[in-house]
Amino acid sequence: IMQTLKGVRHLMTSATMKQAVSEFNMPVPWGEIRGKVWGPDHGRPILCLHGWADNCGTFNTLIPLLPKEWTCVAVDMAGHGLSSHRPPGVFYSFPAYVADIRRVIGALQWKRFSIIGHSMGGNVAGIFSALYPEMVESVVLLDSYGFLPTDAKELHTVIRQGFEGMLEFEKKKDEEKEKVYTYENALMRLLAANPSLSEQSAHILLERGLSQVEGGVVFTRDFRINLKNVVRDTLPSLHHFTIITEGFEKMFSEPQQKTFTSTLLQGYKDRSGMVVNVPGDHHVHLNTPETVAQLVTDFLQKEAPSHSTVDLSSLSFLHMALELSNNHSTNWTKASSWYSLTINRSSFLLFSLILVIVSDKSNCLRRQEKKT
């Protein structure tokens, strides 16, 4: 039986597997956060964060290929999988997810750990590592840029859309019954919405993505996660985190986008990062985990260099990105000015611990834009 940690309950679910797997369950003010734990009680701590509308099952095929001595905790983020939905009237936002992860880390009593984040989970990982750099050894981001910048001209529009969307959702929820599916129809819906998923991967996600009710099954996720994110951010947020990803270039077709993303990737390289191209799609880590497992293992097993404070206001890569952006948009110029005035000079970046995996196919941008 695994040791019970303060505020956390581990329930054994698969004692016959080669690698110990248990269920993770911890209380939060609005219910509980659920998840899964692989490995021993006191192995190297790795936190795994899933993407938007997915759940911690997204790591079911990857984690068994990682070193067995690692302790990998993968959580269902609020409103996903088996974790509780946020209270009525509450928005889903990245800062709230980061606060949830801080609760999890506190319950686990981890002092330093690494993070593997896919898509939206990569955004959360990036923000967390910027806010708590002393806790984070390294970050692996799968198919995630982190926060994408929002044009200042669009801020009022998207925030209004978020407010109006919530009001419309609440109205419909009171008027409509929850839709019940057969398992086969739920599977078809998931595959239609996620063309990057193999059928086997879809079955894996549905293990925690469906709940049995009278007459069939319902999706466990909170459909409020589909609403516009009303907490917006601009250019500076892109420079707080490290990346592994499986698909950038094809999704950024506009010249301005390509210029910025190319500069971003070059900046990671210039800061001793790694950029690796692999065949695959947005869920390559789940569909064909062997494609990335060894890359992740090798990266995380490297001896981490000492973390030094980086003065963000003098970061040459950031200046280069801003200069290129200023050629395209006056709003990005305003973002640069705001950035130079408000960034705390004691901020940290983990630029020495970067691995970027780029696939030949991805719907990363579409998913992130839909979420944000």
Tab-separated table of C-alpha atoms in Angstrom:
chain	number	residue	atom	x	y	z
A	1	ILE	CA	0.000	0.000	0.000
A	2	MET	CA	1.386	3.373	-0.973
A	3	GLN	CA	2.133	5.873	1.743
A	4	THR	CA	-0.665	8.342	2.346
A	5	LEU	CA	0.564	11.907	1.974
A	6	LYS	CA	-0.908	14.862	3.808
A	7	GLY	CA	-4.160	15.866	2.111
A	8	VAL	CA	-3.845	13.125	-0.511
A	9	ARG	CA	-5.322	9.632	-0.736
A	10	HIS	CA	-3.667	7.001	-2.917
A	11	LEU	CA	-5.885	4.077	-3.888
A	12	MET	CA	-4.268	1.096	-5.596
A	13	THR	CA	-5.920	0.324	-8.914
A	14	SER	CA	-3.542	-1.991	-10.734
A	15	ALA	CA	-1.291	-4.003	-8.435
A	16	THR	CA	-0.541	-6.544	-11.141
A	17	MET	CA	1.049	-4.044	-13.527
A	18	LYS	CA	4.843	-3.939	-13.835
A	19	GLN	CA	4.766	-0.329	-12.690
A	20	ALA	CA	2.669	0.545	-9.655
A	21	VAL	CA	-0.313	2.692	-10.625
A	22	SER	CA	-2.649	4.277	-8.112
A	23	GLU	CA	-5.537	6.698	-8.030
A	24	PHE	CA	-4.893	10.227	-6.775
A	25	ASN	CA	-7.569	12.066	-4.818
A	26	MET	CA	-7.278	15.302	-2.860
A	27	PRO	CA	-9.926	17.660	-1.467
A	28	VAL	CA	-10.319	21.238	-2.692
A	29	PRO	CA	-12.834	23.859	-1.499
A	30	TRP	CA	-15.296	23.043	-4.315
A	31	GLY	CA	-14.881	19.242	-4.319
A	32	GLU	CA	-11.877	17.166	-5.280
A	33	ILE	CA	-9.016	16.912	-7.758
A	34	ARG	CA	-8.461	13.427	-9.101
A	35	GLY	CA	-5.647	11.853	-11.051
A	36	LYS	CA	-3.248	8.928	-11.293
A	37	VAL	CA	0.158	8.127	-9.828
A	38	TRP	CA	2.818	5.955	-11.454
A	39	GLY	CA	5.929	4.683	-9.695
A	40	PRO	CA	7.276	4.556	-6.133
A	41	ASP	CA	6.425	6.866	-3.253
A	42	HIS	CA	9.729	8.695	-3.190
A	43	GLY	CA	11.032	8.603	-6.750
A	44	ARG	CA	12.006	11.624	-8.816
A	45	PRO	CA	8.849	13.791	-8.821
A	46	ILE	CA	7.283	14.535	-12.213
A	47	LEU	CA	3.978	16.403	-12.550
A	48	CYS	CA	2.011	15.701	-15.746
A	49	LEU	CA	-0.635	18.142	-17.012
A	50	HIS	CA	-3.070	17.259	-19.801
A	51	GLY	CA	-4.514	19.382	-22.597
A	52	TRP	CA	-7.816	21.176	-23.008
A	53	ALA	CA	-10.881	18.864	-22.910
A	54	ASP	CA	-8.622	15.839	-22.272
A	55	ASN	CA	-7.784	14.214	-18.942
A	56	CYS	CA	-4.831	12.568	-17.222
A	57	GLY	CA	-5.386	9.433	-19.315
A	58	THR	CA	-3.493	11.270	-22.056
A	59	PHE	CA	-0.301	10.059	-20.323
A	60	ASN	CA	-1.376	6.403	-20.003
A	61	THR	CA	0.861	5.222	-22.830
A	62	LEU	CA	3.812	7.602	-22.356
A	63	ILE	CA	4.537	7.282	-18.637
A	64	PRO	CA	5.069	3.474	-18.700
A	65	LEU	CA	7.915	4.123	-21.174
A	66	LEU	CA	9.649	6.543	-18.796
A	67	PRO	CA	12.046	5.377	-16.040
A	68	LYS	CA	10.224	3.229	-13.486
A	69	GLU	CA	11.976	4.969	-10.605
A	70	TRP	CA	10.251	8.245	-11.383
A	71	THR	CA	7.110	9.204	-9.473
A	72	CYS	CA	4.736	10.621	-12.075
A	73	VAL	CA	1.573	12.305	-10.840
A	74	ALA	CA	-0.922	13.149	-13.595
A	75	VAL	CA	-3.975	15.139	-12.538
A	76	ASP	CA	-7.390	15.736	-14.070
A	77	MET	CA	-7.562	19.507	-13.995
A	78	ALA	CA	-10.724	21.106	-12.645
A	79	GLY	CA	-13.687	20.488	-14.928
A	80	HIS	CA	-11.919	17.614	-16.698
A	81	GLY	CA	-11.928	13.860	-16.230
A	82	LEU	CA	-13.009	12.827	-12.750
A	83	SER	CA	-12.135	16.113	-11.016
A	84	SER	CA	-14.933	18.314	-9.696
A	85	HIS	CA	-16.380	21.110	-11.801
A	86	ARG	CA	-15.882	24.661	-10.605
A	87	PRO	CA	-18.835	26.194	-8.716
A	88	PRO	CA	-21.717	27.705	-10.726
A	89	GLY	CA	-20.956	31.111	-12.203
A	90	VAL	CA	-17.183	30.645	-12.063
A	91	PHE	CA	-14.988	30.955	-15.166
A	92	TYR	CA	-12.172	28.598	-16.114
A	93	SER	CA	-8.889	30.495	-16.489
A	94	PHE	CA	-5.185	29.758	-16.519
A	95	PRO	CA	-4.460	31.546	-13.214
A	96	ALA	CA	-7.095	29.379	-11.534
A	97	TYR	CA	-5.491	26.223	-12.955
A	98	VAL	CA	-2.107	27.392	-11.667
A	99	ALA	CA	-3.584	27.902	-8.196
A	100	ASP	CA	-5.001	24.372	-8.351
A	101	ILE	CA	-1.576	22.965	-9.193
A	102	ARG	CA	-0.065	24.877	-6.279
A	103	ARG	CA	-2.599	23.131	-4.054
A	104	VAL	CA	-1.580	19.752	-5.464
A	105	ILE	CA	2.125	20.432	-4.935
A	106	GLY	CA	1.460	21.543	-1.380
A	107	ALA	CA	-0.458	18.345	-0.657
A	108	LEU	CA	2.297	16.214	-2.180
A	109	GLN	CA	4.881	18.158	-0.166
A	110	TRP	CA	7.168	18.400	-3.169
A	111	LYS	CA	9.954	20.968	-2.890
A	112	ARG	CA	11.366	20.642	-6.427
A	113	PHE	CA	9.959	18.753	-9.382
A	114	SER	CA	9.764	18.663	-13.161
A	115	ILE	CA	6.657	19.189	-15.298
A	116	ILE	CA	5.463	17.515	-18.480
A	117	GLY	CA	2.593	19.497	-19.988
A	118	HIS	CA	0.590	18.847	-23.137
A	119	SER	CA	-1.187	21.676	-24.987
A	120	MET	CA	-3.197	23.623	-22.377
A	121	GLY	CA	-1.278	21.794	-19.664
A	122	GLY	CA	1.866	23.283	-21.174
A	123	ASN	CA	0.399	26.757	-20.740
A	124	VAL	CA	-0.265	26.025	-17.070
A	125	ALA	CA	3.223	24.567	-16.674
A	126	GLY	CA	4.775	27.648	-18.213
A	127	ILE	CA	2.957	30.070	-15.951
A	128	PHE	CA	3.672	27.965	-12.881
A	129	SER	CA	7.399	27.797	-13.675
A	130	ALA	CA	7.475	31.577	-14.074
A	131	LEU	CA	5.729	32.177	-10.752
A	132	TYR	CA	7.520	29.448	-8.785
A	133	PRO	CA	10.921	29.001	-10.485
A	134	GLU	CA	12.519	27.785	-7.261
A	135	MET	CA	10.230	24.731	-7.349
A	136	VAL	CA	10.719	23.727	-10.977
A	137	GLU	CA	13.745	21.798	-12.189
A	138	SER	CA	12.727	21.573	-15.839
A	139	VAL	CA	9.662	21.766	-18.035
A	140	VAL	CA	8.673	19.562	-20.964
A	141	LEU	CA	5.919	21.077	-23.075
A	142	LEU	CA	4.155	18.903	-25.619
A	143	ASP	CA	2.642	20.879	-28.479
A	144	SER	CA	2.275	24.136	-26.590
A	145	TYR	CA	3.454	27.699	-27.063
A	146	GLY	CA	1.952	28.721	-23.761
A	147	PHE	CA	-0.161	31.861	-23.726
A	148	LEU	CA	-0.645	33.192	-27.226
A	149	PRO	CA	-0.609	36.992	-27.376
A	150	THR	CA	-3.899	38.812	-27.767
A	151	ASP	CA	-4.048	41.919	-29.927
A	152	ALA	CA	-4.993	44.820	-27.658
A	153	LYS	CA	-7.674	45.851	-30.170
A	154	GLU	CA	-9.419	42.506	-29.611
A	155	LEU	CA	-9.359	42.426	-25.809
A	156	HIS	CA	-12.733	44.050	-25.246
A	157	THR	CA	-14.351	41.802	-27.864
A	158	VAL	CA	-13.136	38.491	-26.493
A	159	ILE	CA	-13.833	39.463	-22.876
A	160	ARG	CA	-17.379	40.451	-23.783
A	161	GLN	CA	-17.751	37.170	-25.656
A	162	GLY	CA	-16.673	35.360	-22.499
A	163	PHE	CA	-19.235	37.159	-20.344
A	164	GLU	CA	-22.053	36.736	-22.838
A	165	GLY	CA	-21.118	33.105	-23.405
A	166	MET	CA	-21.360	32.364	-19.686
A	167	LEU	CA	-24.782	33.996	-19.438
A	168	GLU	CA	-26.037	32.067	-22.466
A	169	PHE	CA	-24.615	28.833	-21.092
A	170	GLU	CA	-26.357	29.315	-17.756
A	171	LYS	CA	-29.642	30.059	-19.498
A	172	LYS	CA	-29.445	26.960	-21.690
A	173	LYS	CA	-28.370	24.766	-18.800
A	174	ASP	CA	-31.518	25.685	-16.917
A	175	GLU	CA	-33.648	24.974	-19.987
A	176	GLU	CA	-31.992	21.876	-21.439
A	177	LYS	CA	-31.375	18.409	-20.079
A	178	GLU	CA	-27.904	16.907	-20.100
A	179	LYS	CA	-27.379	14.962	-23.309
A	180	VAL	CA	-27.072	11.203	-22.888
A	181	TYR	CA	-25.114	9.141	-25.435
A	182	THR	CA	-24.469	5.531	-26.185
A	183	TYR	CA	-20.800	4.708	-25.754
A	184	GLU	CA	-20.412	4.328	-29.519
A	185	ASN	CA	-21.926	7.755	-30.197
A	186	ALA	CA	-19.740	9.368	-27.541
A	187	LEU	CA	-16.698	7.759	-29.151
A	188	MET	CA	-17.696	9.074	-32.559
A	189	ARG	CA	-18.195	12.574	-31.165
A	190	LEU	CA	-14.762	12.572	-29.527
A	191	LEU	CA	-13.037	11.357	-32.677
A	192	ALA	CA	-14.851	13.917	-34.823
A	193	ALA	CA	-13.748	16.737	-32.519
A	194	ASN	CA	-10.185	15.426	-32.263
A	195	PRO	CA	-8.968	14.137	-35.640
A	196	SER	CA	-5.461	13.744	-34.218
A	197	LEU	CA	-6.649	10.934	-31.898
A	198	SER	CA	-6.374	7.294	-32.853
A	199	GLU	CA	-9.386	5.172	-31.937
A	200	GLN	CA	-7.350	3.415	-29.253
A	201	SER	CA	-6.352	6.771	-27.767
A	202	ALA	CA	-9.974	7.901	-27.781
A	203	HIS	CA	-10.954	4.804	-25.787
A	204	ILE	CA	-8.240	5.676	-23.256
A	205	LEU	CA	-9.483	9.230	-22.787
A	206	LEU	CA	-13.074	8.047	-22.450
A	207	GLU	CA	-12.136	5.894	-19.449
A	208	ARG	CA	-12.189	9.092	-17.382
A	209	GLY	CA	-14.141	11.172	-19.853
A	210	LEU	CA	-17.507	9.429	-19.489
A	211	SER	CA	-19.838	8.700	-16.620
A	212	GLN	CA	-22.547	6.051	-16.601
A	213	VAL	CA	-26.100	7.328	-16.177
A	214	GLU	CA	-29.548	5.912	-16.763
A	215	GLY	CA	-29.942	5.267	-20.469
A	216	GLY	CA	-26.281	5.585	-21.431
A	217	VAL	CA	-23.272	7.805	-20.694
A	218	VAL	CA	-22.536	11.520	-20.333
A	219	PHE	CA	-19.276	13.405	-20.738
A	220	THR	CA	-17.641	14.172	-17.404
A	221	ARG	CA	-16.012	17.435	-18.474
A	222	ASP	CA	-17.613	20.750	-17.653
A	223	PHE	CA	-18.749	22.323	-20.913
A	224	ARG	CA	-17.941	25.747	-19.501
A	225	ILE	CA	-14.361	24.985	-20.530
A	226	ASN	CA	-15.548	25.771	-24.085
A	227	LEU	CA	-16.310	29.380	-23.193
A	228	LYS	CA	-13.975	32.240	-24.076
A	229	ASN	CA	-11.204	32.742	-21.557
A	230	VAL	CA	-11.839	36.182	-20.033
A	231	VAL	CA	-8.381	36.380	-18.465
A	232	ARG	CA	-6.249	37.602	-21.346
A	233	ASP	CA	-2.548	38.255	-21.680
A	234	THR	CA	-0.239	39.839	-24.201
A	235	LEU	CA	3.258	39.401	-25.560
A	236	PRO	CA	5.339	39.204	-22.341
A	237	SER	CA	3.715	35.960	-21.236
A	238	LEU	CA	5.337	34.072	-24.094
A	239	HIS	CA	8.759	34.369	-22.532
A	240	HIS	CA	8.239	32.702	-19.178
A	241	PHE	CA	8.548	29.060	-20.035
A	242	THR	CA	10.284	26.165	-21.680
A	243	ILE	CA	8.836	23.998	-24.445
A	244	ILE	CA	8.595	20.545	-25.931
A	245	THR	CA	6.078	20.492	-28.742
A	246	GLU	CA	4.923	18.335	-31.595
A	247	GLY	CA	3.784	20.816	-34.161
A	248	PHE	CA	4.305	24.490	-34.768
A	249	GLU	CA	5.083	25.717	-38.217
A	250	LYS	CA	2.146	24.555	-40.355
A	251	MET	CA	-0.368	26.102	-37.995
A	252	PHE	CA	1.096	29.618	-38.245
A	253	SER	CA	0.436	30.596	-41.836
A	254	GLU	CA	0.434	34.385	-41.591
A	255	PRO	CA	3.824	36.062	-42.246
A	256	GLN	CA	3.651	37.926	-38.914
A	257	GLN	CA	2.950	34.689	-37.046
A	258	LYS	CA	5.752	32.836	-38.773
A	259	THR	CA	8.191	35.644	-38.029
A	260	PHE	CA	7.330	35.655	-34.363
A	261	THR	CA	7.307	31.881	-33.865
A	262	SER	CA	10.587	31.482	-35.734
A	263	THR	CA	12.114	34.104	-33.485
A	264	LEU	CA	10.684	32.371	-30.433
A	265	LEU	CA	12.163	29.006	-31.392
A	266	GLN	CA	15.516	30.572	-32.256
A	267	GLY	CA	15.506	32.262	-28.878
A	268	TYR	CA	15.153	28.910	-27.154
A	269	LYS	CA	18.046	27.547	-29.210
A	270	ASP	CA	20.173	30.553	-28.357
A	271	ARG	CA	19.551	29.848	-24.678
A	272	SER	CA	20.940	26.289	-24.950
A	273	GLY	CA	17.584	24.753	-25.760
A	274	MET	CA	16.960	21.762	-27.999
A	275	VAL	CA	14.612	21.673	-30.977
A	276	VAL	CA	13.733	18.231	-32.334
A	277	ASN	CA	11.428	17.371	-35.236
A	278	VAL	CA	9.368	14.173	-35.010
A	279	PRO	CA	6.634	12.658	-37.180
A	280	GLY	CA	3.218	12.837	-35.567
A	281	ASP	CA	0.257	14.965	-34.647
A	282	HIS	CA	-1.175	16.848	-31.681
A	283	HIS	CA	-1.563	13.643	-29.642
A	284	VAL	CA	1.638	11.920	-30.765
A	285	HIS	CA	2.606	11.373	-27.110
A	286	LEU	CA	-0.569	9.293	-26.672
A	287	ASN	CA	-0.917	7.715	-30.123
A	288	THR	CA	2.739	6.745	-30.600
A	289	PRO	CA	4.493	7.473	-27.299
A	290	GLU	CA	7.683	5.715	-28.375
A	291	THR	CA	8.229	8.656	-30.724
A	292	VAL	CA	8.886	11.031	-27.829
A	293	ALA	CA	9.520	8.826	-24.769
A	294	GLN	CA	13.279	8.528	-25.193
A	295	LEU	CA	13.612	12.230	-25.986
A	296	VAL	CA	11.739	13.103	-22.799
A	297	THR	CA	13.774	10.618	-20.762
A	298	ASP	CA	17.128	11.793	-22.059
A	299	PHE	CA	16.217	15.415	-21.538
A	300	LEU	CA	14.994	15.009	-17.969
A	301	GLN	CA	17.882	12.723	-17.014
A	302	LYS	CA	20.480	15.296	-17.938
A	303	GLU	CA	22.119	16.922	-14.977
A	304	ALA	CA	20.337	20.229	-14.619
A	305	PRO	CA	22.682	23.233	-14.641
A	306	SER	CA	22.405	25.672	-11.789
A	307	HIS	CA	19.448	27.967	-12.216
A	308	SER	CA	20.402	31.591	-12.444
A	309	THR	CA	18.232	34.660	-12.289
A	310	VAL	CA	17.585	36.174	-15.701
A	311	ASP	CA	16.972	39.911	-15.946
A	312	LEU	CA	13.972	39.910	-18.260
A	313	SER	CA	14.299	43.592	-19.051
A	314	SER	CA	17.649	42.965	-20.741
A	315	LEU	CA	16.875	39.669	-22.428
A	316	SER	CA	18.281	40.032	-25.935
A	317	PHE	CA	15.971	37.406	-27.412
A	318	LEU	CA	12.917	39.222	-26.114
A	319	HIS	CA	14.154	42.504	-27.523
A	320	MET	CA	14.653	40.861	-30.899
A	321	ALA	CA	11.121	39.429	-30.835
A	322	LEU	CA	9.648	42.776	-29.857
A	323	GLU	CA	11.530	44.611	-32.589
A	324	LEU	CA	10.236	42.194	-35.218
A	325	SER	CA	6.732	42.440	-33.821
A	326	ASN	CA	6.806	46.224	-33.767
A	327	ASN	CA	7.285	46.207	-37.513
A	328	HIS	CA	3.846	44.632	-37.857
A	329	SER	CA	1.611	46.092	-35.165
A	330	THR	CA	1.478	49.235	-33.046
A	331	ASN	CA	-0.348	47.197	-30.408
A	332	TRP	CA	2.718	45.032	-29.959
A	333	THR	CA	4.684	48.253	-29.427
A	334	LYS	CA	2.288	49.132	-26.615
A	335	ALA	CA	2.775	45.652	-25.184
A	336	SER	CA	6.541	46.215	-25.219
A	337	SER	CA	6.181	49.491	-23.328
A	338	TRP	CA	3.855	47.929	-20.781
A	339	TYR	CA	6.265	45.044	-20.382
A	340	SER	CA	9.309	47.217	-19.683
A	341	LEU	CA	7.396	49.169	-17.045
A	342	THR	CA	5.834	46.312	-15.107
A	343	ILE	CA	8.046	43.214	-15.187
A	344	ASN	CA	9.682	42.511	-11.845
A	345	ARG	CA	13.451	42.368	-12.304
A	346	SER	CA	13.666	39.426	-9.886
A	347	SER	CA	11.705	37.176	-12.265
A	348	PHE	CA	13.227	33.859	-13.366
A	349	LEU	CA	13.379	31.959	-16.636
A	350	LEU	CA	14.536	28.377	-17.119
A	351	PHE	CA	16.119	29.005	-20.497
A	352	SER	CA	18.837	26.402	-19.918
A	353	LEU	CA	16.268	23.616	-19.630
A	354	ILE	CA	14.445	23.627	-22.954
A	355	LEU	CA	13.508	20.820	-25.305
A	356	VAL	CA	11.332	21.531	-28.330
A	357	ILE	CA	9.853	18.656	-30.330
A	358	VAL	CA	8.141	19.738	-33.530
A	359	SER	CA	5.967	17.363	-35.552
A	360	ASP	CA	5.100	17.500	-39.208
A	361	LYS	CA	1.338	17.752	-38.448
A	362	SER	CA	-0.501	19.466	-35.637
A	363	ASN	CA	-3.757	21.183	-34.738
A	364	CYS	CA	-2.128	22.883	-31.759
A	365	LEU	CA	-3.047	26.431	-32.761
A	366	ARG	CA	-6.666	25.586	-33.525
A	367	ARG	CA	-7.103	23.964	-30.114
A	368	GLN	CA	-5.369	26.770	-28.249
A	369	GLU	CA	-7.308	29.468	-30.092
A	370	LYS	CA	-10.562	27.645	-29.378
A	371	LYS	CA	-9.612	27.491	-25.719
A	372	THR	CA	-8.404	31.093	-25.440
